């Protein structure tokens, strides 16, 4: 434990193993009602318009129980699916399919929900930003326990970007860190010194971002050399002032990120202020599952 940073492939394998273990335990008694070796054809439908995400998690659940299972997808990962259309056709061992159905669908409904919500947020800001760098929508670390890398992958599939993947993925100085250090500039100096003394792999940089709550803190952060700043709960007028201050003091070089209970209907106005990024916790913490339906069509003799 704590000996390396988990990769997406490792996280996916762990997700699948954990999902099957928590659902199956020692036996799926209901699937045992079907005779061993019986194969079936099935079809998966989506009941609402949504972005498809999580194919490898779904496939992994089924193939963990039936390595010979065949899945023919009608949509690619990231495609926008039309309501009431086939998502894939399946041929598999009946017991394996019945056992893997719910764990597999849990991944599809959750990850597709994250990707779909992210796509809606990206569509909402299209063409709104005057920033030459554009404006992007980011997630946060407010993820479902155990599904961090999976949900952040889903955000990327939906067209968004990732904030820090985890605590290992850079420094984010928040209000409690600032209070503990004594000031914005003191917290930044501590972070800069820590990064300077760390031996990191070639080409890898430990990013430093600091959260500010006022324009005075913003000026202090820029004066102390901050290159990435989180604007916590700024209204749009304050965001516009922050963009102007950044332009005045750094030529607009520092990245400015809006954060704090951002609603979908506010997005376009926020992007129009010229900030670089908007981070939104609800992309991964307020998940409303996409509606999928799997039906066995026929037995294969």
Short mmCIF file of C-alpha atoms in Angstrom, two decimals:
data_model
loop_
_atom_site.label_atom_id
_atom_site.label_comp_id
_atom_site.label_asym_id
_atom_site.label_seq_id
_atom_site.Cartn_x
_atom_site.Cartn_y
_atom_site.Cartn_z
CA UNK A 1 0.00 0.00 0.00
CA UNK A 2 1.17 3.54 -0.80
CA UNK A 3 4.06 2.15 -2.87
CA UNK A 4 2.99 3.50 -6.29
CA UNK A 5 0.34 5.55 -8.07
CA UNK A 6 -2.42 3.33 -9.45
CA UNK A 7 -2.84 3.29 -13.23
CA UNK A 8 -6.23 3.34 -14.94
CA UNK A 9 -5.74 -0.29 -16.05
CA UNK A 10 -4.97 -1.32 -12.46
CA UNK A 11 -7.95 0.63 -11.16
CA UNK A 12 -10.26 -0.97 -13.73
CA UNK A 13 -9.11 -4.49 -12.79
CA UNK A 14 -9.65 -3.66 -9.11
CA UNK A 15 -13.09 -2.17 -9.83
CA UNK A 16 -14.19 -5.31 -11.68
CA UNK A 17 -12.80 -7.68 -9.06
CA UNK A 18 -14.42 -5.74 -6.21
CA UNK A 19 -17.78 -5.43 -7.99
CA UNK A 20 -17.99 -9.16 -8.65
CA UNK A 21 -16.77 -10.11 -5.19
CA UNK A 22 -19.28 -7.89 -3.37
CA UNK A 23 -22.18 -9.17 -5.50
CA UNK A 24 -21.35 -12.86 -5.95
CA UNK A 25 -19.53 -13.84 -2.78
CA UNK A 26 -19.41 -17.65 -2.67
CA UNK A 27 -22.29 -18.26 -5.10
CA UNK A 28 -24.97 -16.77 -7.33
CA UNK A 29 -27.81 -19.06 -6.26
CA UNK A 30 -30.28 -17.68 -8.78
CA UNK A 31 -28.02 -18.14 -11.79
CA UNK A 32 -27.49 -21.73 -10.61
CA UNK A 33 -31.11 -22.42 -11.62
CA UNK A 34 -29.93 -22.42 -15.24
CA UNK A 35 -28.26 -25.62 -16.43
CA UNK A 36 -24.46 -25.49 -16.77
CA UNK A 37 -23.13 -24.78 -20.27
CA UNK A 38 -26.31 -23.17 -21.58
CA UNK A 39 -25.47 -20.32 -23.95
CA UNK A 40 -27.76 -17.43 -24.81
CA UNK A 41 -28.07 -14.39 -27.02
CA UNK A 42 -28.95 -11.07 -25.39
CA UNK A 43 -29.31 -7.41 -26.28
CA UNK A 44 -28.51 -4.30 -24.29
CA UNK A 45 -30.68 -1.21 -24.87
CA UNK A 46 -30.30 2.38 -23.65
CA UNK A 47 -33.57 4.04 -22.65
CA UNK A 48 -32.45 7.67 -22.90
CA UNK A 49 -30.05 9.83 -24.89
CA UNK A 50 -26.62 9.53 -23.30
CA UNK A 51 -22.88 9.37 -23.94
CA UNK A 52 -21.58 5.80 -23.81
CA UNK A 53 -18.79 5.24 -21.30
CA UNK A 54 -17.51 2.16 -19.48
CA UNK A 55 -17.37 -0.50 -22.20
CA UNK A 56 -14.19 -2.07 -20.81
CA UNK A 57 -15.66 -2.30 -17.31
CA UNK A 58 -18.80 -3.97 -18.68
CA UNK A 59 -16.81 -6.37 -20.84
CA UNK A 60 -14.44 -7.12 -17.97
CA UNK A 61 -17.27 -8.20 -15.67
CA UNK A 62 -18.65 -10.63 -18.24
CA UNK A 63 -15.34 -11.99 -19.48
CA UNK A 64 -14.13 -12.59 -15.92
CA UNK A 65 -16.85 -15.28 -15.81
CA UNK A 66 -16.92 -16.30 -19.48
CA UNK A 67 -13.69 -15.68 -21.37
CA UNK A 68 -15.40 -16.74 -24.63
CA UNK A 69 -18.24 -14.24 -24.38
CA UNK A 70 -18.88 -12.24 -27.55
CA UNK A 71 -19.96 -8.59 -27.40
CA UNK A 72 -20.72 -6.64 -30.58
CA UNK A 73 -21.07 -2.94 -29.86
CA UNK A 74 -23.32 -0.64 -31.88
CA UNK A 75 -21.68 2.47 -30.39
CA UNK A 76 -18.06 3.41 -29.77
CA UNK A 77 -16.87 4.71 -26.41
CA UNK A 78 -17.80 8.40 -26.26
CA UNK A 79 -20.60 8.20 -28.84
CA UNK A 80 -23.89 9.94 -28.18
CA UNK A 81 -26.52 7.19 -28.03
CA UNK A 82 -30.10 7.77 -29.13
CA UNK A 83 -32.89 6.80 -26.75
CA UNK A 84 -34.36 3.28 -27.09
CA UNK A 85 -31.60 1.96 -29.35
CA UNK A 86 -29.45 -1.19 -29.13
CA UNK A 87 -26.08 -0.64 -27.48
CA UNK A 88 -24.62 -4.09 -28.03
CA UNK A 89 -25.46 -7.70 -28.86
CA UNK A 90 -24.12 -10.42 -26.56
CA UNK A 91 -23.53 -14.15 -26.89
CA UNK A 92 -22.39 -15.79 -23.66
CA UNK A 93 -22.77 -18.54 -21.12
CA UNK A 94 -26.16 -17.97 -19.49
CA UNK A 95 -24.96 -18.32 -15.91
CA UNK A 96 -22.05 -15.95 -16.53
CA UNK A 97 -24.28 -13.34 -18.15
CA UNK A 98 -26.89 -13.48 -15.41
CA UNK A 99 -24.22 -13.09 -12.74
CA UNK A 100 -22.28 -10.32 -14.49
CA UNK A 101 -25.37 -8.36 -15.57
CA UNK A 102 -25.81 -6.07 -12.56
CA UNK A 103 -22.11 -5.36 -11.82
CA UNK A 104 -21.51 -4.64 -15.51
CA UNK A 105 -24.55 -2.39 -15.83
CA UNK A 106 -23.64 -0.55 -12.64
CA UNK A 107 -20.41 0.56 -14.30
CA UNK A 108 -22.10 1.49 -17.57
CA UNK A 109 -24.90 3.47 -15.95
CA UNK A 110 -22.52 5.36 -13.65
CA UNK A 111 -19.70 6.15 -16.07
CA UNK A 112 -22.11 7.01 -18.89
CA UNK A 113 -23.88 9.38 -16.49
CA UNK A 114 -20.62 11.19 -15.70
CA UNK A 115 -19.67 11.42 -19.39
CA UNK A 116 -23.15 12.64 -20.35
CA UNK A 117 -23.26 15.36 -17.69
CA UNK A 118 -19.76 16.49 -18.64
CA UNK A 119 -20.76 16.71 -22.31
CA UNK A 120 -23.73 18.92 -21.37
CA UNK A 121 -21.43 21.26 -19.47
CA UNK A 122 -18.97 21.42 -22.36
CA UNK A 123 -21.80 22.19 -24.79
CA UNK A 124 -23.00 24.97 -22.48
CA UNK A 125 -19.75 26.97 -22.76
CA UNK A 126 -19.06 26.42 -26.45
CA UNK A 127 -18.04 29.71 -28.08
CA UNK A 128 -18.58 31.76 -24.89
CA UNK A 129 -15.00 32.46 -23.83
CA UNK A 130 -12.98 35.51 -24.96
CA UNK A 131 -9.83 33.85 -23.59
CA UNK A 132 -7.38 32.97 -26.39
CA UNK A 133 -6.59 29.77 -24.46
CA UNK A 134 -10.28 28.93 -24.33
CA UNK A 135 -12.12 27.66 -21.28
CA UNK A 136 -12.33 24.07 -20.05
CA UNK A 137 -14.58 22.21 -17.62
CA UNK A 138 -12.81 20.17 -14.92
CA UNK A 139 -13.82 17.65 -12.30
CA UNK A 140 -12.70 17.58 -8.64
CA UNK A 141 -11.69 14.92 -6.10
CA UNK A 142 -15.34 14.62 -5.01
CA UNK A 143 -15.69 11.15 -6.50
CA UNK A 144 -17.45 7.94 -5.46
CA UNK A 145 -15.17 5.88 -3.18
CA UNK A 146 -13.15 3.37 -5.17
CA UNK A 147 -14.11 4.84 -8.56
CA UNK A 148 -11.77 7.87 -8.70
CA UNK A 149 -9.83 6.98 -11.85
CA UNK A 150 -12.90 5.49 -13.55
CA UNK A 151 -14.98 8.64 -13.03
CA UNK A 152 -12.15 10.93 -14.07
CA UNK A 153 -11.76 8.81 -17.21
CA UNK A 154 -15.49 9.32 -17.84
CA UNK A 155 -15.05 13.09 -17.55
CA UNK A 156 -12.42 12.93 -20.30
CA UNK A 157 -14.72 10.79 -22.46
CA UNK A 158 -17.37 13.49 -22.04
CA UNK A 159 -14.95 16.13 -23.33
CA UNK A 160 -13.91 17.60 -19.99
CA UNK A 161 -10.52 17.70 -18.31
CA UNK A 162 -9.18 16.46 -15.01
CA UNK A 163 -8.20 18.54 -12.04
CA UNK A 164 -5.70 16.70 -9.83
CA UNK A 165 -6.20 12.95 -10.13
CA UNK A 166 -5.33 12.54 -6.46
CA UNK A 167 -3.18 13.95 -3.67
CA UNK A 168 -0.09 12.55 -5.39
CA UNK A 169 -0.87 14.54 -8.53
CA UNK A 170 0.31 18.00 -7.49
CA UNK A 171 -0.16 20.60 -4.76
CA UNK A 172 -3.42 22.45 -4.18
CA UNK A 173 -3.13 24.99 -1.37
CA UNK A 174 -6.56 25.64 0.15
CA UNK A 175 -7.80 27.92 2.91
CA UNK A 176 -6.80 25.58 5.74
CA UNK A 177 -3.27 25.24 4.36
CA UNK A 178 -3.03 29.04 4.11
CA UNK A 179 -4.31 29.49 7.66
CA UNK A 180 -1.82 26.94 8.94
CA UNK A 181 1.09 28.55 7.08
CA UNK A 182 0.13 32.10 8.13
CA UNK A 183 -0.48 33.73 4.74
CA UNK A 184 -0.91 33.16 1.01
CA UNK A 185 2.70 34.08 0.27
CA UNK A 186 4.07 31.93 3.10
CA UNK A 187 2.10 28.89 1.90
CA UNK A 188 3.37 29.45 -1.65
CA UNK A 189 6.99 29.78 -0.48
CA UNK A 190 6.66 26.51 1.40
CA UNK A 191 5.26 24.77 -1.69
CA UNK A 192 7.91 26.21 -3.99
CA UNK A 193 10.67 25.09 -1.61
CA UNK A 194 9.18 21.60 -1.34
CA UNK A 195 9.02 21.20 -5.11
CA UNK A 196 12.56 22.53 -5.56
CA UNK A 197 14.01 19.91 -3.22
CA UNK A 198 12.14 16.91 -4.64
CA UNK A 199 13.84 14.50 -7.04
CA UNK A 200 11.20 13.79 -9.70
CA UNK A 201 11.38 11.69 -12.88
CA UNK A 202 12.63 13.48 -15.98
CA UNK A 203 9.87 15.46 -17.66
CA UNK A 204 7.57 15.30 -14.61
CA UNK A 205 6.62 18.46 -12.75
CA UNK A 206 4.77 18.82 -9.48
CA UNK A 207 2.18 21.52 -10.16
CA UNK A 208 1.31 24.15 -7.57
CA UNK A 209 -2.16 25.72 -7.42
CA UNK A 210 -3.43 28.04 -4.71
CA UNK A 211 -6.99 28.91 -3.76
CA UNK A 212 -7.88 32.55 -3.06
CA UNK A 213 -11.07 34.03 -1.64
CA UNK A 214 -10.50 37.76 -2.29
CA UNK A 215 -8.90 40.02 -4.87
CA UNK A 216 -6.28 41.05 -2.29
CA UNK A 217 -5.31 37.40 -1.87
CA UNK A 218 -5.17 37.11 -5.67
CA UNK A 219 -2.71 40.03 -5.86
CA UNK A 220 -0.62 38.51 -3.07
CA UNK A 221 -0.55 35.14 -4.83
CA UNK A 222 0.48 36.66 -8.16
CA UNK A 223 3.14 38.72 -6.41
CA UNK A 224 4.52 35.55 -4.84
CA UNK A 225 4.85 33.85 -8.22
CA UNK A 226 1.65 31.79 -8.41
CA UNK A 227 1.06 30.37 -11.88
CA UNK A 228 -2.27 28.60 -11.20
CA UNK A 229 -4.96 30.12 -9.02
CA UNK A 230 -8.35 28.83 -7.90
CA UNK A 231 -10.97 31.57 -7.51
CA UNK A 232 -13.17 30.24 -4.72
CA UNK A 233 -16.81 31.37 -4.83
CA UNK A 234 -16.12 34.53 -6.85
CA UNK A 235 -19.15 36.03 -8.59
CA UNK A 236 -18.83 36.89 -12.28
CA UNK A 237 -18.00 40.55 -11.59
CA UNK A 238 -15.13 39.53 -9.31
CA UNK A 239 -13.98 36.99 -11.90
CA UNK A 240 -13.77 39.71 -14.54
CA UNK A 241 -11.75 41.84 -12.13
CA UNK A 242 -9.49 38.87 -11.40
CA UNK A 243 -8.85 38.36 -15.12
CA UNK A 244 -7.97 42.06 -15.46
CA UNK A 245 -5.60 41.94 -12.47
CA UNK A 246 -3.91 38.84 -13.87
CA UNK A 247 -3.47 40.63 -17.20
CA UNK A 248 -2.07 43.73 -15.49
CA UNK A 249 0.40 41.92 -13.22
CA UNK A 250 1.49 38.93 -15.34
CA UNK A 251 0.31 39.62 -18.86
CA UNK A 252 -2.36 36.98 -18.32
CA UNK A 253 0.19 34.22 -17.78
CA UNK A 254 -1.32 32.70 -14.63
CA UNK A 255 -4.14 30.18 -15.08
CA UNK A 256 -7.36 31.21 -13.37
CA UNK A 257 -9.91 28.58 -12.35
CA UNK A 258 -13.43 29.30 -11.14
CA UNK A 259 -14.81 27.01 -8.45
CA UNK A 260 -17.56 26.78 -5.87
CA UNK A 261 -21.07 25.30 -6.33
CA UNK A 262 -21.19 26.10 -10.06
CA UNK A 263 -24.56 25.38 -11.68
CA UNK A 264 -25.09 24.48 -15.33
CA UNK A 265 -27.07 27.65 -16.03
CA UNK A 266 -24.17 29.78 -14.71
CA UNK A 267 -21.52 28.22 -16.93
CA UNK A 268 -21.81 30.41 -20.00
CA UNK A 269 -21.59 33.60 -17.97
CA UNK A 270 -18.55 32.30 -16.10
CA UNK A 271 -16.77 31.31 -19.32
CA UNK A 272 -17.51 34.78 -20.71
CA UNK A 273 -15.44 36.39 -17.93
CA UNK A 274 -12.26 35.02 -19.51
CA UNK A 275 -11.22 32.53 -16.83
CA UNK A 276 -9.27 29.54 -18.11
CA UNK A 277 -11.02 26.73 -16.28
CA UNK A 278 -14.18 25.91 -14.34
CA UNK A 279 -14.09 23.05 -11.83
CA UNK A 280 -17.37 21.34 -10.95
CA UNK A 281 -17.76 18.74 -8.21
CA UNK A 282 -21.24 17.65 -9.28
CA UNK A 283 -19.83 15.98 -12.42
CA UNK A 284 -18.73 13.05 -10.26
CA UNK A 285 -20.54 13.38 -6.94
CA UNK A 286 -24.16 13.97 -8.03
CA UNK A 287 -24.58 10.96 -10.30
CA UNK A 288 -27.98 10.13 -11.82
CA UNK A 289 -27.59 6.76 -13.50
CA UNK A 290 -28.30 6.35 -17.20
CA UNK A 291 -31.12 3.87 -17.85
CA UNK A 292 -29.97 0.66 -19.57
CA UNK A 293 -31.93 -2.56 -20.07
CA UNK A 294 -30.48 -6.01 -20.83
CA UNK A 295 -32.73 -8.77 -22.15
CA UNK A 296 -32.01 -12.40 -23.03
CA UNK A 297 -33.46 -13.03 -26.51
CA UNK A 298 -32.94 -16.72 -27.08
CA UNK A 299 -31.16 -19.85 -25.95
CA UNK A 300 -28.48 -21.36 -28.18
CA UNK A 301 -28.77 -25.10 -28.48
#
